[in-house]
mmCIF file of C-alpha atoms in Angstrom:
data_model
loop_
_atom_site.group_PDB
_atom_site.id
_atom_site.type_symbol
_atom_site.label_atom_id
_atom_site.label_comp_id
_atom_site.label_asym_id
_atom_site.label_seq_id
_atom_site.Cartn_x
_atom_site.Cartn_y
_atom_site.Cartn_z
ATOM 1 C CA MET V 183 -24.314 15.616 -6.579
ATOM 2 C CA ILE V 184 -21.615 15.897 -3.759
ATOM 3 C CA GLN V 185 -23.144 13.367 -1.722
ATOM 4 C CA ALA V 186 -23.318 10.967 -4.543
ATOM 5 C CA GLU V 187 -19.527 11.617 -5.238
ATOM 6 C CA PHE V 188 -18.692 11.196 -1.396
ATOM 7 C CA GLU V 189 -20.770 7.736 -1.375
ATOM 8 C CA GLU V 190 -18.889 6.491 -4.608
ATOM 9 C CA VAL V 191 -15.320 7.341 -2.797
ATOM 10 C CA ASN V 192 -16.237 5.961 0.287
ATOM 11 C CA LYS V 193 -17.233 2.801 -1.280
ATOM 12 C CA GLU V 194 -13.827 2.434 -3.213
ATOM 13 C CA ILE V 195 -11.936 3.462 0.085
ATOM 14 C CA GLN V 196 -13.985 0.629 1.998
ATOM 15 C CA SER V 197 -13.028 -2.027 -0.858
ATOM 16 C CA VAL V 198 -9.039 -0.899 -0.805
ATOM 17 C CA ILE V 199 -8.587 -0.629 2.614
ATOM 18 C CA GLY V 200 -9.452 -4.260 4.106
ATOM 19 C CA GLU V 201 -10.175 -6.214 0.770
ATOM 20 C CA ASP V 202 -7.667 -9.087 1.624
ATOM 21 C CA ASP V 203 -8.062 -9.099 5.471
ATOM 22 C CA LEU V 204 -9.827 -12.196 7.235
ATOM 23 C CA VAL V 205 -12.267 -11.217 9.968
ATOM 24 C CA SER V 206 -14.075 -13.055 12.740
ATOM 25 C CA SER V 207 -17.604 -14.280 12.566
ATOM 26 C CA GLY V 208 -18.644 -11.312 15.177
ATOM 27 C CA THR V 209 -16.916 -8.907 12.859
ATOM 28 C CA ALA V 210 -18.823 -10.223 9.768
ATOM 29 C CA CYS V 211 -22.104 -10.017 11.611
ATOM 30 C CA ARG V 212 -21.413 -6.335 12.479
ATOM 31 C CA LEU V 213 -20.252 -5.575 8.917
ATOM 32 C CA LEU V 214 -23.536 -7.245 7.731
ATOM 33 C CA GLY V 215 -25.934 -6.125 10.008
ATOM 34 C CA VAL V 216 -27.174 -9.748 10.502
ATOM 35 C CA CYS V 217 -27.065 -11.994 13.770
ATOM 36 C CA SER V 218 -25.103 -15.242 13.600
ATOM 37 C CA LYS V 219 -27.661 -17.531 12.831
ATOM 38 C CA VAL V 220 -28.245 -15.571 9.595
ATOM 39 C CA LEU V 221 -24.702 -15.357 8.755
ATOM 40 C CA LYS V 222 -24.554 -19.399 9.338
ATOM 41 C CA ILE V 223 -27.241 -19.693 7.090
ATOM 42 C CA LEU V 224 -25.795 -16.846 4.089
ATOM 43 C CA THR V 225 -22.576 -19.333 4.271
ATOM 44 C CA ASP V 226 -24.511 -22.394 4.249
ATOM 45 C CA GLN V 227 -25.636 -21.424 0.921
ATOM 46 C CA GLY V 228 -22.350 -20.338 -0.452
ATOM 47 C CA HIS V 229 -22.508 -16.733 -0.378
ATOM 48 C CA PHE V 230 -19.040 -16.498 1.311
ATOM 49 C CA THR V 231 -15.951 -18.397 1.316
ATOM 50 C CA VAL V 232 -14.786 -19.778 4.920
ATOM 51 C CA TYR V 233 -11.417 -19.926 6.240
ATOM 52 C CA TYR V 234 -10.381 -21.650 9.426
ATOM 53 C CA HIS V 235 -7.917 -20.657 11.867
ATOM 54 C CA LEU V 236 -7.188 -22.230 15.164
ATOM 55 C CA LYS V 237 -10.253 -23.916 14.885
ATOM 56 C CA GLU V 238 -12.322 -20.403 14.289
ATOM 57 C CA ARG V 239 -14.324 -19.541 11.353
ATOM 58 C CA ARG V 240 -12.941 -16.375 9.259
ATOM 59 C CA TYR V 241 -14.681 -14.504 6.465
ATOM 60 C CA ASN V 242 -13.242 -12.381 3.775
ATOM 61 C CA ARG V 243 -13.700 -8.928 4.242
ATOM 62 C CA GLY V 244 -14.012 -8.142 0.534
ATOM 63 C CA GLU V 245 -16.542 -10.575 0.003
ATOM 64 C CA LEU V 246 -18.856 -9.280 2.880
ATOM 65 C CA LEU V 247 -18.519 -5.598 1.893
ATOM 66 C CA GLU V 248 -19.538 -6.538 -1.549
ATOM 67 C CA TYR V 249 -22.397 -8.528 -0.616
ATOM 68 C CA ARG V 250 -23.449 -5.672 1.841
ATOM 69 C CA ASN V 251 -23.091 -3.125 -0.919
ATOM 70 C CA LYS V 252 -25.219 -5.241 -3.661
ATOM 71 C CA TYR V 253 -28.241 -5.491 -1.266
ATOM 72 C CA ARG V 254 -27.714 -2.020 0.444
ATOM 73 C CA THR V 255 -30.773 0.440 0.223
ATOM 74 C CA PRO V 256 -29.924 4.089 0.023
ATOM 75 C CA LYS V 257 -30.871 6.295 3.239
ATOM 76 C CA ARG V 258 -33.843 8.333 3.371
ATOM 77 C CA LYS V 259 -33.251 12.309 3.421
#
């Protein structure tokens, strides 16, 4: 019961902390746990909004966390 409550609070904190932040493609790959090729495929499929800043691609952290949490599987004990 405590573990479930901790995970719920952790998820809420992650979404509040950096929901509006724009992150680089490297950070986006680390958040999702995928390589840059998979990130490009997901972006082309329209899963994420891409922002351009000084000719670099930036991603919304809130969208990345939402996508990651949607497909996340619970850890085995």
